[in-house]
Amino acid sequence: MIQIENLSKVFRTSEVETIALNHVSMEVKEGEFVAIMGESGSGKSTLVKIVVGLLKYNKGQVCLNGVSLNEICLNELYNRVTYLSQDAPIFDGTIKENVVFDKAVSDEKILEALMKVQLSYLLENVNNGLYTEIGEKGTCLSGGEKQRLALSRLWFDESELVILDEATSALDNLTEENVMREVILHLKEKTVIAIAHRLNSVISFDRIVVFRDGKIVDQGTFEYLISNNDYFLELYNSSVQQ
């Protein structure tokens, strides 16, 4: 469970002070699927980066299973939380190494994961299959391919919490919808927080939290929000046009 109470974050430069989060409180229960939606700069990415220890906060409290984030060492946090951003971390190595790193996993299971994220075709025209080098930072892959390769790692991940920060932003509508369907099905026993690039990919989530100007302005199911919140309706209409 994640408990966030009166969380505030201010970015300061020599001339400007920007309030990114303004006394935000929310809770994510174990096994819950929660999506976060809002305009660019609304505070959603700042929130998840705080949860995974990438940013410090100014005021408030964040607890993971009742323990303050400040009392959890980063190595322990990273063992419990998986964070995937839109800038998929790909390194110089083979396709297999990029999916499972040094874990002992059969080629068949890796091929199955690549199929789930619609990347099987990568192996069709290469001589070394999963052992094909993909170049430094995946230079031979497109942005969408890098994101799907990163998503395939979820099939071999043991963390209890998965956070997706616009992790499918480079995919077209249809591919994103199909890939996210498989990801959601695979993660059904875990807790998931997703910042959605397009709302269609998170319609089935238990709850959608709507951010605006660093605050939570509403939350609920997709059906509730689309019927009762004009701002959410604007966000939805904008997302389906992308």
Coordinates of C-alpha atoms in Angstrom, one line a residue:
M1 CA 0.0 0.0 0.0
I2 CA 1.1 3.5 -0.8
Q3 CA 0.0 6.4 1.5
I4 CA 0.7 10.0 0.4
E5 CA -0.2 12.7 2.8
N6 CA 0.0 16.5 2.2
L7 CA 2.8 16.1 -0.3
S8 CA 4.3 19.3 -1.6
K9 CA 7.2 19.8 -4.1
V10 CA 8.6 23.2 -5.1
F11 CA 11.3 23.6 -7.8
R12 CA 13.4 26.7 -7.2
T13 CA 15.8 28.6 -9.4
S14 CA 17.5 31.9 -8.7
E15 CA 14.6 33.8 -10.2
V16 CA 11.6 31.4 -10.3
E17 CA 9.7 29.3 -7.9
T18 CA 7.4 26.6 -9.3
I19 CA 4.9 24.6 -7.3
A20 CA 4.8 21.2 -8.8
L21 CA 2.7 19.5 -6.1
N22 CA 0.5 21.3 -3.7
H23 CA -0.6 19.3 -0.6
V24 CA -1.4 16.1 -2.5
S25 CA -3.0 13.3 -0.5
M26 CA -3.9 9.9 -2.0
E27 CA -3.7 6.2 -1.3
V28 CA -3.0 3.2 -3.5
K29 CA -4.2 -0.1 -2.1
E30 CA -2.3 -3.4 -2.6
G31 CA -3.4 -5.0 -5.9
E32 CA -5.0 -1.8 -7.2
F33 CA -4.6 -0.4 -10.7
V34 CA -4.4 3.4 -10.6
A35 CA -4.0 5.7 -13.5
I36 CA -2.9 9.3 -13.3
M37 CA -4.1 11.8 -15.8
G38 CA -3.5 15.5 -16.4
E39 CA -2.0 18.1 -18.7
S40 CA 1.7 18.5 -19.1
G41 CA 3.1 20.2 -16.0
S42 CA 0.2 19.1 -13.8
G43 CA 2.5 17.3 -11.3
K44 CA 1.8 13.7 -12.2
S45 CA 5.4 12.8 -13.2
T46 CA 6.8 14.6 -10.2
L47 CA 4.6 12.5 -8.0
V48 CA 5.8 9.1 -9.3
K49 CA 9.4 10.2 -9.4
I50 CA 9.1 11.0 -5.7
V51 CA 7.6 7.6 -5.0
V52 CA 10.5 5.8 -6.7
G53 CA 13.1 8.0 -5.0
L54 CA 14.2 10.0 -8.0
L55 CA 13.1 13.3 -6.4
K56 CA 13.0 14.7 -2.9
Y57 CA 9.9 16.4 -1.6
N58 CA 9.6 19.5 0.5
K59 CA 6.7 18.7 2.8
G60 CA 4.4 15.8 3.6
Q61 CA 4.9 12.1 3.8
V62 CA 5.1 9.1 1.5
C63 CA 4.8 5.6 3.0
L64 CA 5.2 2.2 1.4
N65 CA 3.4 -0.5 3.4
G66 CA 3.5 1.7 6.5
V67 CA 7.2 2.6 6.3
S68 CA 8.2 6.2 5.4
L69 CA 10.1 6.5 2.1
N70 CA 12.8 8.4 4.0
E71 CA 13.5 5.2 6.0
I72 CA 13.8 2.9 3.1
C73 CA 17.3 2.6 1.4
L74 CA 17.3 3.0 -2.3
N75 CA 18.5 -0.6 -3.0
E76 CA 15.6 -2.0 -1.0
L77 CA 13.2 0.3 -2.8
Y78 CA 14.4 -0.7 -6.2
N79 CA 13.9 -4.4 -5.3
R80 CA 10.3 -3.6 -4.5
V81 CA 9.4 -1.1 -7.2
T82 CA 9.8 -1.2 -11.0
Y83 CA 9.7 2.1 -12.8
L84 CA 9.5 2.4 -16.6
S85 CA 9.5 5.9 -18.2
Q86 CA 9.0 7.0 -21.7
D87 CA 12.8 7.1 -22.1
A88 CA 13.2 3.3 -22.2
P89 CA 16.6 2.3 -20.7
I90 CA 18.3 0.2 -23.4
F91 CA 22.0 -0.8 -23.2
D92 CA 24.6 -2.1 -25.5
G93 CA 24.1 -5.9 -25.6
T94 CA 21.9 -8.6 -27.1
I95 CA 18.2 -8.7 -27.3
K96 CA 18.1 -11.4 -24.6
E97 CA 20.4 -9.4 -22.3
N98 CA 18.2 -6.4 -22.6
V99 CA 15.1 -8.4 -21.6
V100 CA 16.4 -10.6 -18.7
F101 CA 19.9 -9.1 -18.0
D102 CA 21.7 -12.0 -16.3
K103 CA 18.7 -14.0 -15.1
A104 CA 18.6 -17.7 -16.1
V105 CA 15.5 -17.7 -18.3
S106 CA 14.8 -20.1 -21.2
D107 CA 14.7 -18.7 -24.8
E108 CA 11.1 -19.9 -25.1
K109 CA 9.9 -17.7 -22.3
I110 CA 11.7 -14.7 -23.7
L111 CA 10.2 -15.3 -27.1
E112 CA 6.8 -15.5 -25.5
A113 CA 7.3 -12.2 -23.7
L114 CA 8.4 -10.5 -27.0
M115 CA 5.3 -11.9 -28.7
K116 CA 3.1 -10.3 -26.0
V117 CA 4.6 -6.9 -26.7
Q118 CA 4.5 -7.4 -30.4
L119 CA 8.2 -7.6 -31.0
S120 CA 8.5 -11.1 -32.5
Y121 CA 9.3 -9.6 -35.9
L122 CA 12.6 -8.3 -34.6
L123 CA 14.0 -11.9 -34.8
E124 CA 12.7 -12.6 -38.3
N125 CA 15.6 -11.1 -40.4
V126 CA 18.6 -11.6 -38.1
N127 CA 21.0 -14.5 -38.0
N128 CA 21.6 -14.7 -34.3
G129 CA 18.0 -14.5 -33.0
L130 CA 17.9 -13.5 -29.3
Y131 CA 21.7 -13.2 -29.3
T132 CA 21.7 -10.4 -31.9
E133 CA 23.5 -7.2 -30.7
I134 CA 21.3 -4.2 -30.8
G135 CA 24.0 -1.5 -30.6
E136 CA 24.8 1.1 -28.1
K137 CA 21.6 2.4 -26.4
G138 CA 19.6 0.4 -29.0
T139 CA 20.6 2.5 -31.9
C140 CA 19.1 0.1 -34.4
L141 CA 15.7 0.3 -32.7
S142 CA 12.9 2.8 -33.0
G143 CA 11.5 4.7 -30.0
G144 CA 8.5 2.4 -29.9
E145 CA 10.6 -0.7 -30.2
K146 CA 12.7 0.4 -27.3
Q147 CA 9.7 1.0 -25.2
R148 CA 8.2 -2.4 -26.0
L149 CA 11.6 -4.1 -25.3
A150 CA 11.6 -2.4 -21.9
L151 CA 8.0 -3.5 -21.2
S152 CA 8.9 -7.2 -22.0
R153 CA 11.1 -7.1 -18.9
L154 CA 7.9 -7.0 -16.8
W155 CA 7.4 -10.7 -17.6
F156 CA 10.5 -11.5 -15.6
D157 CA 10.1 -8.9 -12.8
E158 CA 9.5 -9.8 -9.2
S159 CA 8.7 -6.4 -7.7
E160 CA 5.4 -5.8 -5.9
L161 CA 4.8 -2.3 -7.4
V162 CA 5.0 -1.3 -11.1
I163 CA 5.0 2.3 -12.2
L164 CA 4.6 3.2 -15.8
D165 CA 5.4 6.8 -16.6
E166 CA 4.1 7.3 -20.2
A167 CA 5.9 4.0 -21.0
T168 CA 4.0 3.6 -24.3
S169 CA 4.1 7.2 -25.5
A170 CA 6.0 6.3 -28.8
L171 CA 3.5 3.6 -29.8
D172 CA 0.6 4.1 -32.2
N173 CA -2.9 3.9 -30.9
L174 CA -3.6 0.3 -31.9
T175 CA -0.2 -1.1 -30.8
E176 CA -0.5 0.7 -27.5
E177 CA -4.0 -0.7 -26.9
N178 CA -2.9 -4.3 -27.7
V179 CA 0.3 -4.2 -25.7
M180 CA -1.3 -2.6 -22.7
R181 CA -4.0 -5.2 -22.7
E182 CA -1.3 -7.9 -22.4
V183 CA 0.6 -5.9 -19.8
I184 CA -2.5 -5.4 -17.6
L185 CA -3.4 -9.1 -17.8
H186 CA 0.2 -10.1 -16.8
L187 CA 0.3 -7.7 -13.9
K188 CA -3.1 -8.5 -12.5
E189 CA -1.6 -9.8 -9.2
K190 CA 0.5 -6.7 -8.7
T191 CA 0.0 -3.0 -7.7
V192 CA 0.2 -0.7 -10.7
I193 CA 0.4 3.1 -11.1
A194 CA 0.3 4.3 -14.7
I195 CA 0.6 7.8 -16.1
A196 CA -1.4 7.4 -19.3
H197 CA -0.3 8.7 -22.6
R198 CA -3.7 7.9 -24.0
L199 CA -6.7 7.2 -21.9
N200 CA -7.9 4.3 -23.9
S201 CA -5.1 2.2 -22.5
V202 CA -6.3 2.6 -18.9
I203 CA -10.1 2.6 -19.2
S204 CA -10.2 -0.7 -17.3
F205 CA -8.2 0.5 -14.3
D206 CA -9.8 0.5 -10.9
R207 CA -9.4 4.3 -10.5
I208 CA -8.2 7.3 -12.5
V209 CA -6.8 10.2 -10.5
V210 CA -7.0 13.6 -12.3
F211 CA -4.3 16.2 -11.7
R212 CA -4.4 19.9 -12.5
D213 CA -1.9 22.6 -11.4
G214 CA -0.2 20.3 -8.9
K215 CA -3.5 19.2 -7.2
I216 CA -5.9 16.3 -7.4
V217 CA -9.1 17.7 -8.7
D218 CA -11.1 14.4 -9.0
Q219 CA -10.8 10.7 -9.1
G220 CA -13.0 7.7 -9.8
T221 CA -13.7 5.1 -12.5
F222 CA -13.5 6.0 -16.1
E223 CA -17.3 5.8 -16.3
Y224 CA -17.8 8.2 -13.4
L225 CA -15.3 10.8 -14.6
I226 CA -16.4 10.8 -18.2
S227 CA -19.9 11.5 -17.1
N228 CA -19.2 14.0 -14.3
N229 CA -16.0 15.9 -14.9
D230 CA -15.8 18.4 -17.9
Y231 CA -12.0 18.7 -17.5
F232 CA -11.5 15.0 -17.7
L233 CA -13.7 14.9 -20.8
E234 CA -11.5 17.5 -22.4
L235 CA -8.4 15.4 -21.5
Y236 CA -10.0 12.3 -22.9
N237 CA -11.0 13.9 -26.2
S238 CA -7.5 15.3 -26.6
S239 CA -5.9 12.0 -25.9
V240 CA -7.9 10.0 -28.5
Q241 CA -6.9 12.5 -31.1
Q242 CA -3.2 11.9 -30.6

